[in-house]
XYZ file of C-alpha atoms in Angstrom:
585
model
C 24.938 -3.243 -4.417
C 25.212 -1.269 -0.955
C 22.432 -2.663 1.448
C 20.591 0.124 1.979
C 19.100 0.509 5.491
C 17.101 3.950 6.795
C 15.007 5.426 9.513
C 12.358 6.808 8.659
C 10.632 9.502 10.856
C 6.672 10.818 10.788
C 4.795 12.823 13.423
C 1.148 11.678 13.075
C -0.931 13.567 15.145
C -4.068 11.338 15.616
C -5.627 9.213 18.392
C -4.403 5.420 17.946
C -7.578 4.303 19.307
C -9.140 4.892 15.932
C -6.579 2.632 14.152
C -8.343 -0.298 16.102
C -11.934 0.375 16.917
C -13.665 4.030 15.376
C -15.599 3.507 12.686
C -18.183 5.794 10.772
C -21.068 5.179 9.303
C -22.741 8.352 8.698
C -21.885 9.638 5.275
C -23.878 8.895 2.505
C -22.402 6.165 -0.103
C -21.866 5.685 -3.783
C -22.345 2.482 -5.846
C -22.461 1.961 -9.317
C -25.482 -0.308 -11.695
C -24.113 -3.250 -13.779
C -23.809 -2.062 -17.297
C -25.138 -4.959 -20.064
C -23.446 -8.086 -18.526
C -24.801 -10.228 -21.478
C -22.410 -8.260 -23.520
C -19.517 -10.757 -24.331
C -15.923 -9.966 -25.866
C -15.987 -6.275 -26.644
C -13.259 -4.723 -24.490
C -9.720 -5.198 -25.254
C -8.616 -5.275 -21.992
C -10.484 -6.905 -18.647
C -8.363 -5.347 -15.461
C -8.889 -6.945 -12.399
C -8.619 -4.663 -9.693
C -9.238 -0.729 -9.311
C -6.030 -0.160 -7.010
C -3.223 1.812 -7.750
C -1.952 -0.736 -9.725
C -4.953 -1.787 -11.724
C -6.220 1.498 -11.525
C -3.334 2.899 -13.331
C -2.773 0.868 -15.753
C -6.882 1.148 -16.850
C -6.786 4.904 -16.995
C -3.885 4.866 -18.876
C -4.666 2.115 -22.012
C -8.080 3.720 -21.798
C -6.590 7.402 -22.579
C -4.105 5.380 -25.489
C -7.464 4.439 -26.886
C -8.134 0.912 -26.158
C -11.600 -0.093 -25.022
C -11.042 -0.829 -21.280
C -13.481 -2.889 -18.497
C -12.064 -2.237 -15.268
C -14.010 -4.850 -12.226
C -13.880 -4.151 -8.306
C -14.759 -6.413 -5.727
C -16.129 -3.368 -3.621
C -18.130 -0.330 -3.933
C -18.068 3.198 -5.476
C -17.449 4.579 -2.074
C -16.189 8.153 -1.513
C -16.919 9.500 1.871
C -15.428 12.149 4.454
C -13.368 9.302 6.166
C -11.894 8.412 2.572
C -11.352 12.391 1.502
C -10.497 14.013 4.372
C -6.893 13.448 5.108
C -6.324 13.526 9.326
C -9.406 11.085 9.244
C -7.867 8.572 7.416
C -7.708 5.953 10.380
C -11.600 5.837 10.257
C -11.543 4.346 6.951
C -9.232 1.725 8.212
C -12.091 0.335 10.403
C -15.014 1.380 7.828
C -17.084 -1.530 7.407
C -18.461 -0.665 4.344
C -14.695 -0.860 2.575
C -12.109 -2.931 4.767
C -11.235 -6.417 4.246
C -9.397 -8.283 7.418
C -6.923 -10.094 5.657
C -5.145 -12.476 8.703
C -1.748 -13.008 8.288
C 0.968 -15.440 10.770
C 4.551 -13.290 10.901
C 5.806 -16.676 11.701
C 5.170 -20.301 10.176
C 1.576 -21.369 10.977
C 3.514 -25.019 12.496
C 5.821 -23.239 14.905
C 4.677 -22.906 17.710
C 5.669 -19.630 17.965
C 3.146 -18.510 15.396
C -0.038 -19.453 16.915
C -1.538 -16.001 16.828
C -2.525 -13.895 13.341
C -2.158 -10.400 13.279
C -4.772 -7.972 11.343
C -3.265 -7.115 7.915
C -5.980 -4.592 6.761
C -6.745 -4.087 3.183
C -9.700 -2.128 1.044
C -12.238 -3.451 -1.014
C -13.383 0.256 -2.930
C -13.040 1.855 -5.646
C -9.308 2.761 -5.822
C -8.229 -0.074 -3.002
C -5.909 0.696 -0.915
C -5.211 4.021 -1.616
C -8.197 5.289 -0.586
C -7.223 4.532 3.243
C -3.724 4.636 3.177
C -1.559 6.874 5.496
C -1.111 9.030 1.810
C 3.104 9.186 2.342
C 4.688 9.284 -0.924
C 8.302 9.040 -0.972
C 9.847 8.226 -4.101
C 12.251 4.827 -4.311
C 15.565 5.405 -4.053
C 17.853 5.095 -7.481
C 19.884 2.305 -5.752
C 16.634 0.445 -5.721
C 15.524 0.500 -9.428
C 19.137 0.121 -10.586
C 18.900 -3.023 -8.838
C 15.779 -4.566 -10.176
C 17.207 -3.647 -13.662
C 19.402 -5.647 -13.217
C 17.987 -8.456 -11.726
C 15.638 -8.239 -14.551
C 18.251 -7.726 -17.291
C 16.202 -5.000 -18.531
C 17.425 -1.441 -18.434
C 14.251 -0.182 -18.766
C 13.666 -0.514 -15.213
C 16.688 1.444 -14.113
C 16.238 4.885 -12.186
C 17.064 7.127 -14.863
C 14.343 5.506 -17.321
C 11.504 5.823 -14.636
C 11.845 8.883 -13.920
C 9.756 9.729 -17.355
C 6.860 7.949 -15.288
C 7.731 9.422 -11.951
C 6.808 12.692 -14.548
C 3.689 11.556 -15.462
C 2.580 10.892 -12.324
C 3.624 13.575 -10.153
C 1.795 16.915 -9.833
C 4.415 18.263 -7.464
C 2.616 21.166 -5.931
C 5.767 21.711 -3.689
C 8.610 21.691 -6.210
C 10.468 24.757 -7.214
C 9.595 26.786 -9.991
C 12.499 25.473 -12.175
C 10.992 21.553 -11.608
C 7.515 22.423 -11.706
C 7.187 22.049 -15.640
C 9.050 18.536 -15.234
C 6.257 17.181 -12.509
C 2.892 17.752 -13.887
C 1.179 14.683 -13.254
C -2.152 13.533 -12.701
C -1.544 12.544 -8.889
C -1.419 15.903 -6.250
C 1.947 15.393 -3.989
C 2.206 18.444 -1.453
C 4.005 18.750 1.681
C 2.336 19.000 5.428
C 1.484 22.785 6.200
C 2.975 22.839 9.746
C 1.960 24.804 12.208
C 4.871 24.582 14.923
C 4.628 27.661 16.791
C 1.292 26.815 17.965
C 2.820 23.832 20.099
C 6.546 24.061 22.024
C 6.972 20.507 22.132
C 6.446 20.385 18.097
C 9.771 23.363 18.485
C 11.156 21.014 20.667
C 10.896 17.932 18.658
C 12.265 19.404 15.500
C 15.371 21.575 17.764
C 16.055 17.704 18.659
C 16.252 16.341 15.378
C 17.685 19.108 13.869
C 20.710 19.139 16.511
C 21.393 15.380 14.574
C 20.500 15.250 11.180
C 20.903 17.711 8.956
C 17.513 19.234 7.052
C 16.885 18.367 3.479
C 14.147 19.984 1.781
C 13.174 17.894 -1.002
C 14.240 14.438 -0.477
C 12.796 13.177 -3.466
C 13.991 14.746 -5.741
C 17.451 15.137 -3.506
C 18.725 11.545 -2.634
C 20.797 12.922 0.244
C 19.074 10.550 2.806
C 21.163 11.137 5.468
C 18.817 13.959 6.598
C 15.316 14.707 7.979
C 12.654 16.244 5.575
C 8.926 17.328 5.723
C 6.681 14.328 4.289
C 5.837 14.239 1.105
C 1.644 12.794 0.466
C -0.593 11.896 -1.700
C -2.963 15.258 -0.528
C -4.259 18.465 -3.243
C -2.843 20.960 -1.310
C -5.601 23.698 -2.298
C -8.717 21.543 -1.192
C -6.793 19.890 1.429
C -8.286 16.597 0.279
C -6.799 12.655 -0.318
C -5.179 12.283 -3.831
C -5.464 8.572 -5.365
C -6.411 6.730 -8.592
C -9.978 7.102 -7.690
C -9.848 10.517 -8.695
C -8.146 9.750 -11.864
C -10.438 7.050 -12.628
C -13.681 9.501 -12.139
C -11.948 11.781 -14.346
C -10.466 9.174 -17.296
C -14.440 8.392 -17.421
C -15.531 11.496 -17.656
C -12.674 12.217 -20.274
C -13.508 8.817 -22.380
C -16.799 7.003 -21.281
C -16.431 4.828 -24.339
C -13.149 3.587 -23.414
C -13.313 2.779 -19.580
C -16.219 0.796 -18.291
C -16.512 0.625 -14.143
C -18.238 -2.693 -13.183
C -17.851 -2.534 -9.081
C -19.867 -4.915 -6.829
C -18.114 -7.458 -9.366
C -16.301 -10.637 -7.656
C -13.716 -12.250 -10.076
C -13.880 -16.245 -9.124
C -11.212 -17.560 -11.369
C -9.733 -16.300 -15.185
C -10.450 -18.428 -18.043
C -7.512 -20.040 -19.605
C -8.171 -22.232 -22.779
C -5.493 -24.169 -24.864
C -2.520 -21.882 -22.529
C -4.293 -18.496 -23.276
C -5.937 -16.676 -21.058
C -9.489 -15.250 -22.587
C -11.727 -13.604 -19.861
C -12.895 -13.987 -16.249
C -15.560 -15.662 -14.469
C -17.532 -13.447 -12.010
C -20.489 -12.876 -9.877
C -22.209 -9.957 -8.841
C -22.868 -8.049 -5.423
C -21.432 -6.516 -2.536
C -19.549 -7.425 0.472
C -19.055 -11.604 -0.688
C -15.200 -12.079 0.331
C -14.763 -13.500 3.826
C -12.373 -10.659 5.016
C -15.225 -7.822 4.403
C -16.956 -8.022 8.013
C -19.945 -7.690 6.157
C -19.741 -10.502 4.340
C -23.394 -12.485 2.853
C -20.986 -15.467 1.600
C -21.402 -18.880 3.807
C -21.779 -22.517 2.970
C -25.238 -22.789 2.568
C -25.930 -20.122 -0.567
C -22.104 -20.006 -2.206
C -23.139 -22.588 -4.980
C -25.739 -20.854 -5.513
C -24.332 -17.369 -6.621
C -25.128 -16.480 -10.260
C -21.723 -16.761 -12.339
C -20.786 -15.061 -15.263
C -18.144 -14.580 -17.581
C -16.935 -12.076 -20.436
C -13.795 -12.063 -22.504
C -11.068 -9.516 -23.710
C -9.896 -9.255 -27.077
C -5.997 -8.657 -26.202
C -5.207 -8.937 -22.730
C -6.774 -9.914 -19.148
C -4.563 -8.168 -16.464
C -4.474 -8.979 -12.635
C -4.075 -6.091 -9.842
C -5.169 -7.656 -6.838
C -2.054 -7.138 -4.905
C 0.893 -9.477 -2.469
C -2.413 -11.281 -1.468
C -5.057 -11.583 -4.052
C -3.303 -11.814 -7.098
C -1.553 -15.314 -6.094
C -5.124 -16.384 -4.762
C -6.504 -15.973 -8.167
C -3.579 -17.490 -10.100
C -3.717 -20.005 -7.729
C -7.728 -20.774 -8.204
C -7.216 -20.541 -12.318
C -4.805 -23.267 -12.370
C -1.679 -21.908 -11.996
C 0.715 -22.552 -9.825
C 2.703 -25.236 -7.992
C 1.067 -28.021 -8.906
C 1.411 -29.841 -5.780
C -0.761 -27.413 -3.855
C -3.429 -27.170 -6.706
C -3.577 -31.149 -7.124
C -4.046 -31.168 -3.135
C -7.108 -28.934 -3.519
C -8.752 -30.753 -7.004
C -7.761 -27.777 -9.264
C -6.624 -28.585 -13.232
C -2.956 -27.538 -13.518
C -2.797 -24.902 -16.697
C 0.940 -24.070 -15.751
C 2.948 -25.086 -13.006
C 4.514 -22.097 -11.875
C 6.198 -22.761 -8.556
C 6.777 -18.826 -7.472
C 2.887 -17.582 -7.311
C 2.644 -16.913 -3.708
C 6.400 -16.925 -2.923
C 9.298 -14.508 -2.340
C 7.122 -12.228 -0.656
C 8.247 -9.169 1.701
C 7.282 -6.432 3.798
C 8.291 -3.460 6.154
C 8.675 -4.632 9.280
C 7.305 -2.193 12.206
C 7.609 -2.130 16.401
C 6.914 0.970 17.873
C 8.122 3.036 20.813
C 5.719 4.985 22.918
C 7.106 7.928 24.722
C 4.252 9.714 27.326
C 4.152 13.469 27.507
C 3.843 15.914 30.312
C 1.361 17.542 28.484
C -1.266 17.089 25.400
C -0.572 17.974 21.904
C -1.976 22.034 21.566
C -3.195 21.001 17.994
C -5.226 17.673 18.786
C -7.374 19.932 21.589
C -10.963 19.543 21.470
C -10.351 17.395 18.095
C -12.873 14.050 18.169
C -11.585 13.351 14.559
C -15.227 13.510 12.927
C -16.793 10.819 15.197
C -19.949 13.274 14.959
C -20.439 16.413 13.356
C -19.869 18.401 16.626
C -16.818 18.203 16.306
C -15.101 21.491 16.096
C -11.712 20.553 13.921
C -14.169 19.106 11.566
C -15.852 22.366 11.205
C -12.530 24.075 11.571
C -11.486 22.205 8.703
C -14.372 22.982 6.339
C -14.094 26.443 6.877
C -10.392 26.992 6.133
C -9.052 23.789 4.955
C -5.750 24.503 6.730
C -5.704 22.921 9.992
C -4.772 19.085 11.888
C -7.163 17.263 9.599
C -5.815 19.048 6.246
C -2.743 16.988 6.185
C -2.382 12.990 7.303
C -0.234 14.425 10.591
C 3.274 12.996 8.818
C 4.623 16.135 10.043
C 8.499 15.707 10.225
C 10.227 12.241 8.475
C 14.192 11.452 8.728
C 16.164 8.992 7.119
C 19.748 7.166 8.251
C 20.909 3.785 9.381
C 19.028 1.759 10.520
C 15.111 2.628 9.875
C 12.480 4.074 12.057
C 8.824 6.110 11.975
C 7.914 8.670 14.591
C 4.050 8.998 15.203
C 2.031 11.077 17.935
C -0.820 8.881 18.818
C -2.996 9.985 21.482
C -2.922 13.299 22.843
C -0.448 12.651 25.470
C 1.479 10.222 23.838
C 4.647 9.939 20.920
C 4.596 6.495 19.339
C 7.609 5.821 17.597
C 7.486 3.625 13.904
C 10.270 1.626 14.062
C 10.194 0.970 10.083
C 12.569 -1.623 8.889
C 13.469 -1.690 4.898
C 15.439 -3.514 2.829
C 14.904 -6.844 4.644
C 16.815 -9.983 3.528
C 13.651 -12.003 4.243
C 12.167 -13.227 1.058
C 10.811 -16.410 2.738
C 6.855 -15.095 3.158
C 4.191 -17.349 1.203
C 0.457 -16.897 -0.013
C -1.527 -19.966 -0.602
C -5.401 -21.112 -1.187
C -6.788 -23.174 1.638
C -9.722 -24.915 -0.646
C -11.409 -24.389 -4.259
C -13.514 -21.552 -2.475
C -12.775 -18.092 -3.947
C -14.819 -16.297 -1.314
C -12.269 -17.529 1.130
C -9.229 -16.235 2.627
C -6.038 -17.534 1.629
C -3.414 -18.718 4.332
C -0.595 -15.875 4.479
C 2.793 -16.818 6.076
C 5.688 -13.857 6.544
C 8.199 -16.338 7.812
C 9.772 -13.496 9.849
C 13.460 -13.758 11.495
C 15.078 -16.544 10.070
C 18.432 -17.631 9.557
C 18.735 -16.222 6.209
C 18.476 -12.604 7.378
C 19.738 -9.975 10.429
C 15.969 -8.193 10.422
C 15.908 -8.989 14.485
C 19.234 -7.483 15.492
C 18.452 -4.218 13.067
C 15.567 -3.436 14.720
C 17.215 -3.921 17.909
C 19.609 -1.432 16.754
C 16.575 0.739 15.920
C 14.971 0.646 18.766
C 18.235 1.625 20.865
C 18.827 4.525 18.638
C 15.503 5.605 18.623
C 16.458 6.387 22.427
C 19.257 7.875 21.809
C 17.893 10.111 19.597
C 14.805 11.311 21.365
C 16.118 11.159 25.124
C 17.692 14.600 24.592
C 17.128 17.589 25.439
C 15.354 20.291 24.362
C 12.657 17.259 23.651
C 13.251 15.256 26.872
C 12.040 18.239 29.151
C 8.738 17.192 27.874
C 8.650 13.432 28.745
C 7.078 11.887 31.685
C 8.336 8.380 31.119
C 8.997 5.300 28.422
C 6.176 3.507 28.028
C 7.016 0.772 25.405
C 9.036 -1.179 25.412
C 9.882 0.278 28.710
C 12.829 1.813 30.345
C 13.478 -1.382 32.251
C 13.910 -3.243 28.782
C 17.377 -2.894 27.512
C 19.235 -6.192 26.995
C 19.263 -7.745 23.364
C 17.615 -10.326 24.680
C 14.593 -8.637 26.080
C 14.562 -6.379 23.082
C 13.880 -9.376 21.130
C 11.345 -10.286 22.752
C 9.874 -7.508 22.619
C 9.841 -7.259 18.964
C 8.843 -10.784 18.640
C 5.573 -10.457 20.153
C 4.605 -6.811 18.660
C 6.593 -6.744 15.215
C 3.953 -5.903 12.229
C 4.163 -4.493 9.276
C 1.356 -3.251 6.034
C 3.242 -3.174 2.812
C 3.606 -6.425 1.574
C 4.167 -6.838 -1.953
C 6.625 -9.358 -4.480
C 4.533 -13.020 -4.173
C 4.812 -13.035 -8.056
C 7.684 -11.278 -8.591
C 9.088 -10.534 -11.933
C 12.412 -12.588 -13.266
C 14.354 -14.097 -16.142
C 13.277 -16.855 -17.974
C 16.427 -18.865 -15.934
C 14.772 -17.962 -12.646
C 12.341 -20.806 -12.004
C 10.605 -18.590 -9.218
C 9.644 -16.136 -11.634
C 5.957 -15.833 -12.279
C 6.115 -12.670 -14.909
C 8.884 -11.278 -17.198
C 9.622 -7.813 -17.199
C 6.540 -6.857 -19.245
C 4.601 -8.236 -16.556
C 3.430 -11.376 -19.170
C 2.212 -14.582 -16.708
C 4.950 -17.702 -17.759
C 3.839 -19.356 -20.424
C -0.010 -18.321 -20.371
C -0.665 -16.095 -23.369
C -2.641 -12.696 -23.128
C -2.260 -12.574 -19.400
C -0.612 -10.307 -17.364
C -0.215 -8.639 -13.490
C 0.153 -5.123 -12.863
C 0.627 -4.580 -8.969
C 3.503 -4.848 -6.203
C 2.885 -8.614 -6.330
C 5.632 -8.230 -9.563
C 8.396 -6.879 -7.568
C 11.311 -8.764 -7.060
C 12.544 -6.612 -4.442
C 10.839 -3.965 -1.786
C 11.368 -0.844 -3.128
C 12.081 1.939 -0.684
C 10.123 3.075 2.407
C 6.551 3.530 1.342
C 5.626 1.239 -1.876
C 2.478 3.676 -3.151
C 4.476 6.000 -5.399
C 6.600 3.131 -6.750
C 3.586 1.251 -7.539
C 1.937 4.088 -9.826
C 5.722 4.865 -11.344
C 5.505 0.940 -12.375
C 2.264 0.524 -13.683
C 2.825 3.568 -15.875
C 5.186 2.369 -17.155
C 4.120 -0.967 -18.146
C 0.896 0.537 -19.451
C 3.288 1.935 -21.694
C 4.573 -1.657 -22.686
C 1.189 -3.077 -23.311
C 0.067 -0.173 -25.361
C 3.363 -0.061 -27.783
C 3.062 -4.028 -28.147
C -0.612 -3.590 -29.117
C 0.538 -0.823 -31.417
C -0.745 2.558 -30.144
């Protein structure tokens, strides 16, 4: 198949200061009671998981009429910073919902690798797409035709999910004539932009458009050789984030018989008897995993946490994502049996590919400093405090900065890239690098403790692959591409990596010490019975461990296209649609 590679382009107009430190607490939160937990067996299904993979797939065998119990680690937490789309970096660093997962881009025993770098995930209702940046490009058809046929199974090519991609999508931007097609459940608009009201914004688009040509609907028009407004995950008429947690508020609402919400739930290990998998062990209350910051777990009370199980009649299905789903397999016996016996843990399968064959996006960015401020970011504080006159701005006409995630303007060619304002002075450029050769990343326990953190290895730039010298070639046409006029009449200087950096060699340094990325997914990829790194067929079923499945981007055997949230929902759709017809509805 042709190796796809892209750039993708996004103008995000808010401060980057907030990506690392803001963080507010002032809104008021949600949490839900613990139903009866001393009632045993009576669901069908137990989902682990409320993200848009686990998420999905509960709403959806819920609405086929099975009797669904959907557990979260975290809270029922809907705030501002969660809704409100241009305040979306504050529920990165919201301590009532983030989990710092630590991850080395290198191997832990090179030397090389002595540093981690934050890999930020949510523990809420919904996961991780209730802080996500909200893009949601579509995967391209090159990419599902693939894993078709790595899988053997044609129902994975790109003209069979695009009945999912259907039932997902309300496209709230698509013509008249596709409208009836794309009537989904999940609000995709496009950024309202306001580019009169800022002459470097004209200037920036004149550039781009003097070198790629304009493509108004990229996906649902695979010309990627173009640039494109951004597609997200935001309702266009309330100017609001659009996730699963929405769905899943309204799927309750819809069948409160057949979808039970247990949140504050932590899911220690799945019970597997004679090769079958029959429930989950839990305990109850908020904030115990070591990545939330506020975490109550430690040494001295851990044993003493309250456990307690309940059982599904059919299936138990695992959504924790690249990271959490191979921790749990890993804690419930299965995996390579090697690393369990090292930690005292009875081998129920030996599967050797839980917490291998894992990818990502890698990122470096490129920060350009302006003569002058951004004209839409003035007087904006991005709802540190409710003086802040955007956020009132915003409440009284739902159409300005905040009302979109700032992914103004995207592009796409060879190689990759992502463009992002991030101060009010400055233009950070993405550097986004897909389709990477690199399948060496790993996920693996440390001990028998569930509440802790498993050790999380990308393996980045090895021999295998040519991810170093394509984002070298990124970086220099990122240059190229912005050091033009009319844009460049509005730079003061390069800032990173710096105008003084241009040999491959420094490049590479460069993007050895600042590469990072935040989509990992495949660490129990889906495969053919001949593949002994498999973990899952292509129903999602766990190897040889009856009634037990994963529904997440752990499954994929390949990264598929730019942004993995719209592929995730497409997928878990459709295997929703697998477990119901096996189960007969």
């Amino acid at each position: 198949m042709h190796q796809l590679k892209f750039i993708v382009i996004s103008l995000v107009l808010v401060p980057a200061v907030h990506l690392v430190y803001a963080s507010y607490n002032g809104e008021k939160k949600q949490d839900n009671t613990y139903e009866n937990l001393t009632e045993q067996g009576s669901y069908d299904f137990i989902v682990v998981g409320s993200g848009p993979g686990g998420g999905t797939v509960a709403t959806r065998l819920a609405l086929r009429g099975f009797k669904v119990l959907l557990i979260e680690a975290g809270k029922d937490y809907d705030t501002r910073n969660t809704s409100i789309p241009g305040l979306w970096p504050n529920s990165v660093n919201d301590d009532e919902m983030r989990w710092d997962m630590k991850a080395y881009l290198f191997n832990n025993s090179a030397q090389q690798s002595t540093e981690q770098i934050l890999y930020p995930r949510a523990s809420l209702l919904g996961g991780c797409s209730m802080h996500n940046v909200m893009i949601a490009l579509s995967a391209h058809p090159l990419d599902w035709d693939k894993m078709a046929k790595l899988l053997d199974d044609e129902s994975w090519n790109f003209k069979n999910m695009q009945k999912y991609r259907h039932i997902v999508e309300n496209c709230e931007y698509c013509s008249k004539k596709n409208k009836t097609k794309f009537r989904g459940w999940l609000n995709i608009s496009v950024p309202q932009i306001p580019i009169k009201k800022d002459v470097k914004l004209i200037s920036l688009f004149d550039t781009i458009t003097e070198q790629l040509v304009y493509n108004p609907d990229v996906n649902h028009n695979n010309t990627y050789e173009s640039w494109f407004l951004g597609a997200d995950l935001i309702t266009k008429e309330t100017a609001t984030r659009s996730s699963i947690y929405q769905r899943i508020k309204e799927v309750q609402k819809l069948r409160p018989k057949n979808l039970h919400v247990w949140t504050n739930t932590f899911v220690m290990k799945i019970i597997i008897e004679n090769k079958q998998a029959r429930g989950v062990n839990y305990v109850k209350g908020s904030d115990l995993y070591s990545a939330s910051p506020k975490s109550t777990i430690d040494q001295r009370n851990r044993s003493s946490q309250r456990q307690y199980s309940i059982y599904a009649k059919y299936d138990v299905i695992i959504s924790g994502g690249a990271f959490n789903t191979p921790q749990i397999l890993q804690l419930s016996g299965i995996g390579n049996k090697k690393l369990l016996k090292k930690y005292n843990i009875k081998v129920k399968e030996n599967l050797a590919g839980v917490g291998r064959n894992m990818q990502d996006h890698h990122e470096v960015t490129y920060i350009l400093k302006m003569k002058q401020n951004w004209t839409l970011l003035k007087g904006c504080i991005f709802g540190a405090n409710n003086s802040d006159p955007c956020l009132a701005e915003y409440y009284k006409t739902r159409k300005n900065v905040y009302a979109n995630n700032g992914n103004l303007l995207l592009a796409s060619r060879s190689p990759s890239m992502n463009l992002t304002s991030a101060t009010p002075n400055y233009l950070t450029v993405n550097s986004a690098e897909t389709h990477s050769k690199n399948n060496m990343g790993t996920v693996e326990i440390k001990s028998k403790d569930p509440f802790q953190t498993p050790l999380i290895q990308f393996q980045l730039f090895n021999e295998q692959d040519d991810d170093l010298s394509r984002i070298v070639q990124n970086l220099r046409y990122i240059r190229k591409l912005l050091n033009r006029k009319p844009l460049s009449n509005y730079i003061e200087e390069e800032v990173l990596p710096g105008s003084n950096v241009t040999s491959t060699a420094d490049l590479e340094e460069h993007i050895r010490k600042n590469v990072y990325g935040h989509h990992a997914c495949c660490s129990s990829k889906m495969g053919l019975s001949s593949d002994k790194m498999a973990v899952v067929d292509s129903k999602g079923r766990v190897r040889n461990i009856k009634n037990l499945r994963i529904v997440d981007n752990s499954i994929f055997p390949i990264a598929l296209g730019w942004f993995p949230m719209l592929p995730i929902y497409m997928a878990s759709e459709k295997l929703a649609d697998d477990i119901a017809t096996h189960y007969g509805k």
